[in-house]
XYZ file of C-alpha atoms in Angstrom:
135
model
C -27.017 -1.079 -6.915
C -29.799 -2.658 -8.959
C -30.640 -5.036 -6.128
C -30.719 -2.158 -3.650
C -33.046 -0.256 -6.001
C -30.905 2.858 -5.936
C -31.077 5.417 -8.690
C -27.766 6.657 -10.029
C -27.029 9.854 -11.919
C -23.619 9.630 -13.583
C -21.939 12.697 -15.098
C -19.345 11.850 -17.764
C -17.106 13.798 -20.059
C -18.363 14.125 -23.612
C -15.620 11.859 -24.959
C -16.289 9.265 -27.652
C -14.707 6.583 -25.459
C -17.559 6.824 -22.930
C -19.992 4.093 -23.904
C -23.461 4.811 -22.576
C -24.746 1.382 -23.678
C -22.913 -0.224 -20.752
C -24.942 1.669 -18.144
C -27.355 -0.394 -16.053
C -31.113 0.113 -15.976
C -31.121 2.071 -12.706
C -28.517 4.582 -13.888
C -28.921 7.693 -15.973
C -25.950 9.020 -17.903
C -25.585 12.782 -18.337
C -22.826 14.034 -20.613
C -21.064 17.304 -19.966
C -21.211 19.744 -22.901
C -18.552 19.263 -25.611
C -15.455 21.423 -25.307
C -16.647 22.928 -22.044
C -14.165 24.802 -19.937
C -12.380 23.216 -17.035
C -14.593 25.282 -14.730
C -17.445 22.874 -15.528
C -15.363 19.714 -15.337
C -14.911 18.891 -11.664
C -11.981 16.515 -12.036
C -9.973 19.237 -13.805
C -10.241 21.407 -10.688
C -7.063 20.037 -9.115
C -7.995 16.387 -8.654
C -6.191 15.236 -11.809
C -3.187 17.409 -10.959
C -2.956 15.932 -7.459
C -3.285 12.397 -8.818
C -0.594 12.943 -11.471
C 1.833 14.422 -8.947
C 1.309 11.507 -6.605
C 1.723 8.989 -9.439
C 4.948 10.601 -10.674
C 6.328 10.702 -7.136
C 5.673 6.991 -6.660
C 7.120 6.189 -10.085
C 10.330 8.029 -9.222
C 10.471 6.337 -5.808
C 10.367 2.996 -7.632
C 12.792 3.738 -10.481
C 15.500 5.908 -8.873
C 16.834 3.242 -6.469
C 17.039 0.818 -9.398
C 19.080 3.287 -11.450
C 21.684 3.656 -8.705
C 22.702 0.014 -8.987
C 24.257 -0.993 -12.320
C 22.939 -4.547 -12.076
C 19.363 -3.367 -11.547
C 19.326 -0.823 -14.389
C 18.058 -3.481 -16.788
C 15.164 -4.210 -14.403
C 14.154 -0.542 -14.284
C 11.013 -1.000 -16.305
C 7.379 -0.639 -15.396
C 4.968 -3.292 -16.605
C 1.195 -2.992 -16.597
C 0.793 -4.633 -13.195
C 3.318 -2.274 -11.608
C 1.596 0.705 -13.241
C -1.742 -0.470 -11.841
C -0.259 -0.697 -8.344
C 1.200 2.796 -8.709
C -2.166 4.134 -9.915
C -3.928 2.566 -6.933
C -1.443 4.035 -4.456
C -1.629 7.424 -6.148
C -5.436 7.487 -6.077
C -5.575 6.421 -2.428
C -3.243 9.303 -1.575
C -5.616 11.896 -3.084
C -7.359 13.531 -0.146
C -11.104 12.698 -0.073
C -12.048 16.356 0.361
C -10.375 17.266 -2.947
C -12.980 15.703 -5.306
C -15.814 16.918 -3.075
C -14.521 20.487 -3.148
C -13.922 20.268 -6.902
C -17.519 19.221 -7.557
C -18.773 21.993 -5.271
C -16.621 24.554 -7.102
C -17.954 23.331 -10.471
C -21.517 23.986 -9.312
C -22.647 20.560 -8.125
C -24.480 21.233 -4.890
C -25.504 18.509 -2.451
C -29.214 18.309 -1.858
C -31.252 16.037 0.278
C -34.207 14.543 -1.498
C -36.916 13.829 1.005
C -40.462 12.639 0.493
C -43.212 15.212 0.744
C -43.971 15.859 4.372
C -46.962 17.373 6.061
C -46.542 21.058 6.899
C -45.404 21.527 10.485
C -48.063 22.280 13.027
C -48.251 25.674 14.602
C -45.904 25.837 17.608
C -48.554 27.478 19.731
C -50.973 24.599 19.162
C -48.351 22.190 20.475
C -47.732 24.364 23.535
C -51.452 24.589 24.309
C -51.685 20.794 24.135
C -48.701 20.464 26.465
C -49.837 22.989 29.148
C -52.638 20.802 30.609
C -50.142 17.971 31.076
C -47.881 20.165 33.218
C -50.516 21.322 35.696
């Protein structure tokens, strides 16, 4: 993003684990207020719930078949790599409209930032310029 010269505004939870020193020069970090309600935190508006449900479903789909076979019961463990794969699959299954709707519900509104433009000309002036071309 630095090479593309894009400006980034990043909203983060006011948790001590969020390190703002790691943010690049073209990004601005804005922290949400401490102890704010879930109404202001977009990811708490159903996105986290959907992700957790999907993760638990995939975890059960992995472990339950192993528990049915006595020889595989000892292999019924989840290491970090397996957990990462489950997290990836769970996140991909979250519908893209869900985070967008959550941010909209929390008050984040999309706006288009456009450079200052000249005021539009009067429509009648344009019509008067066009009339001689028709005849």
